[in-house]
mmCIF file of C-alpha atoms in Angstrom:
data_model
loop_
_atom_site.group_PDB
_atom_site.id
_atom_site.type_symbol
_atom_site.label_atom_id
_atom_site.label_comp_id
_atom_site.label_asym_id
_atom_site.label_seq_id
_atom_site.Cartn_x
_atom_site.Cartn_y
_atom_site.Cartn_z
ATOM 1 C CA MET A 28 1.771 15.954 -7.290
ATOM 2 C CA THR A 29 -1.464 16.365 -9.200
ATOM 3 C CA ASP A 30 -0.046 13.984 -11.813
ATOM 4 C CA ILE A 31 -0.535 11.004 -9.496
ATOM 5 C CA LEU A 32 -4.183 11.947 -8.985
ATOM 6 C CA GLU A 33 -4.772 12.058 -12.725
ATOM 7 C CA ARG A 34 -2.916 8.784 -13.278
ATOM 8 C CA LEU A 35 -4.992 7.111 -10.566
ATOM 9 C CA ALA A 36 -8.168 8.582 -12.073
ATOM 10 C CA ASP A 37 -7.221 7.070 -15.439
ATOM 11 C CA VAL A 38 -6.702 3.643 -13.865
ATOM 12 C CA LEU A 39 -9.976 3.913 -11.962
ATOM 13 C CA GLU A 40 -11.776 4.654 -15.244
ATOM 14 C CA THR A 41 -10.331 1.509 -16.834
ATOM 15 C CA ARG A 42 -11.486 -0.538 -13.856
ATOM 16 C CA LYS A 43 -15.093 0.263 -14.768
ATOM 17 C CA GLN A 44 -14.770 -2.333 -17.549
ATOM 18 C CA ALA A 45 -12.700 -4.801 -15.529
ATOM 19 C CA ASP A 46 -13.913 -8.118 -14.215
ATOM 20 C CA PRO A 47 -14.998 -7.773 -10.570
ATOM 21 C CA GLU A 48 -13.298 -11.116 -9.905
ATOM 22 C CA SER A 49 -9.932 -9.684 -10.942
ATOM 23 C CA SER A 50 -10.103 -6.117 -9.613
ATOM 24 C CA TYR A 51 -10.869 -4.762 -6.153
ATOM 25 C CA VAL A 52 -12.066 -1.455 -7.642
ATOM 26 C CA ALA A 53 -14.240 -3.216 -10.236
ATOM 27 C CA ARG A 54 -15.767 -5.187 -7.367
ATOM 28 C CA LEU A 55 -16.547 -1.932 -5.532
ATOM 29 C CA TYR A 56 -18.130 -0.480 -8.673
ATOM 30 C CA ALA A 57 -20.210 -3.642 -9.117
ATOM 31 C CA LYS A 58 -21.484 -3.396 -5.546
ATOM 32 C CA GLY A 59 -22.602 0.165 -6.184
ATOM 33 C CA LEU A 60 -22.577 3.540 -4.519
ATOM 34 C CA ASP A 61 -23.541 2.357 -1.045
ATOM 35 C CA ALA A 62 -20.536 -0.001 -0.900
ATOM 36 C CA ILE A 63 -18.207 2.790 -1.996
ATOM 37 C CA LEU A 64 -19.667 5.174 0.603
ATOM 38 C CA LYS A 65 -19.380 2.522 3.312
ATOM 39 C CA LYS A 66 -15.706 2.053 2.443
ATOM 40 C CA ILE A 67 -15.089 5.811 2.617
ATOM 41 C CA GLY A 68 -16.739 5.867 6.038
ATOM 42 C CA GLU A 69 -14.525 3.011 7.220
ATOM 43 C CA GLU A 70 -11.404 4.724 5.922
ATOM 44 C CA ALA A 71 -12.415 8.039 7.522
ATOM 45 C CA THR A 72 -12.852 6.278 10.869
ATOM 46 C CA GLU A 73 -9.466 4.574 10.514
ATOM 47 C CA THR A 74 -7.917 7.966 9.717
ATOM 48 C CA VAL A 75 -9.406 9.449 12.877
ATOM 49 C CA MET A 76 -8.130 6.535 14.953
ATOM 50 C CA ALA A 77 -4.645 6.848 13.431
ATOM 51 C CA ALA A 78 -4.610 10.563 14.215
ATOM 52 C CA LYS A 79 -5.609 9.841 17.805
ATOM 53 C CA ASP A 80 -2.685 7.394 18.043
ATOM 54 C CA GLY A 81 -0.402 10.134 16.747
ATOM 55 C CA GLU A 82 1.825 7.874 14.639
ATOM 56 C CA ALA A 83 2.820 9.808 11.507
ATOM 57 C CA ASP A 84 3.329 6.742 9.274
ATOM 58 C CA LYS A 85 -0.041 5.310 10.275
ATOM 59 C CA ILE A 86 -1.769 8.650 9.632
ATOM 60 C CA VAL A 87 -0.208 8.908 6.161
ATOM 61 C CA TYR A 88 -1.193 5.312 5.351
ATOM 62 C CA GLU A 89 -4.813 5.812 6.401
ATOM 63 C CA VAL A 90 -5.157 9.178 4.658
ATOM 64 C CA ALA A 91 -3.839 7.545 1.482
ATOM 65 C CA ASP A 92 -6.560 4.886 1.814
ATOM 66 C CA LEU A 93 -9.177 7.580 2.394
ATOM 67 C CA TRP A 94 -8.039 9.635 -0.581
ATOM 68 C CA PHE A 95 -7.933 6.528 -2.791
ATOM 69 C CA HIS A 96 -11.481 5.531 -1.956
ATOM 70 C CA THR A 97 -12.619 9.121 -2.438
ATOM 71 C CA LEU A 98 -11.085 8.956 -5.926
ATOM 72 C CA VAL A 99 -13.101 5.765 -6.503
ATOM 73 C CA LEU A 100 -16.237 7.722 -5.563
ATOM 74 C CA LEU A 101 -15.351 10.560 -7.922
ATOM 75 C CA ALA A 102 -14.789 8.118 -10.790
ATOM 76 C CA HIS A 103 -18.022 6.292 -10.009
ATOM 77 C CA GLN A 104 -19.847 9.623 -10.237
ATOM 78 C CA GLY A 105 -18.110 10.563 -13.488
ATOM 79 C CA LEU A 106 -15.945 13.238 -11.876
ATOM 80 C CA ARG A 107 -12.212 13.890 -12.137
ATOM 81 C CA PRO A 108 -9.807 15.042 -9.405
ATOM 82 C CA ALA A 109 -9.284 18.247 -11.394
ATOM 83 C CA ARG A 110 -12.793 19.354 -10.381
ATOM 84 C CA VAL A 111 -11.904 19.071 -6.695
ATOM 85 C CA LEU A 112 -8.539 20.733 -7.234
ATOM 86 C CA ALA A 113 -10.251 23.605 -9.063
ATOM 87 C CA GLU A 114 -12.612 24.047 -6.124
ATOM 88 C CA LEU A 115 -9.694 24.085 -3.685
ATOM 89 C CA ASP A 116 -7.956 26.619 -5.906
ATOM 90 C CA ARG A 117 -11.095 28.764 -5.939
ATOM 91 C CA ARG A 118 -11.168 28.727 -2.142
ATOM 92 C CA TYR A 119 -7.445 29.405 -1.742
ATOM 93 C CA GLY A 120 -6.839 32.647 0.065
ATOM 94 C CA LEU A 121 -10.455 32.991 1.185
ATOM 95 C CA SER A 122 -11.221 33.304 4.826
ATOM 96 C CA GLY A 123 -12.890 30.130 6.038
ATOM 97 C CA ILE A 124 -15.615 32.217 7.602
ATOM 98 C CA ALA A 125 -16.184 34.170 4.380
ATOM 99 C CA GLU A 126 -16.173 30.989 2.285
ATOM 100 C CA LYS A 127 -18.737 29.336 4.565
ATOM 101 C CA ALA A 128 -20.944 32.426 4.436
ATOM 102 C CA ALA A 129 -20.726 32.488 0.631
ATOM 103 C CA ARG A 130 -21.816 28.845 0.458
ATOM 104 C CA GLY A 131 -24.795 29.606 2.682
ATOM 105 C CA GLU A 132 -25.841 32.451 0.421
ATOM 106 C CA GLN A 133 -25.559 30.270 -2.687
ATOM 107 C CA GLY A 134 -27.634 27.496 -1.144
ATOM 108 C CA ALA A 135 -24.709 25.077 -1.233
ATOM 109 C CA VAL A 136 -24.576 21.815 0.673
ATOM 110 C CA LYS A 137 -24.616 22.318 4.418
ATOM 111 C CA GLU A 138 -21.435 21.741 6.348
ATOM 112 C CA SER A 139 -21.754 19.012 8.940
#
């Protein structure tokens, strides 16, 4: 499964040099960080709405859109999915309460 994330990350890297007229992702990159963040916000909202509707296919579709645009953000910031996967692996098996407390002690980003 992680293979698809790496393959997508590779494609997203190539889109950095693509013509914005020929590539949706290149167009997002050209518009900058705020446009990418706006798109993630839209996709997150659509995911919430799909979950409220309770239709499995719609939820999967919207989560795929959300994940895709999050991968665009990672690429824009020069990050790879492996960094996120490593963080998830680090947290695996930790109590959520203990993990949150550890982040607070390390001065990590606040949870909203």
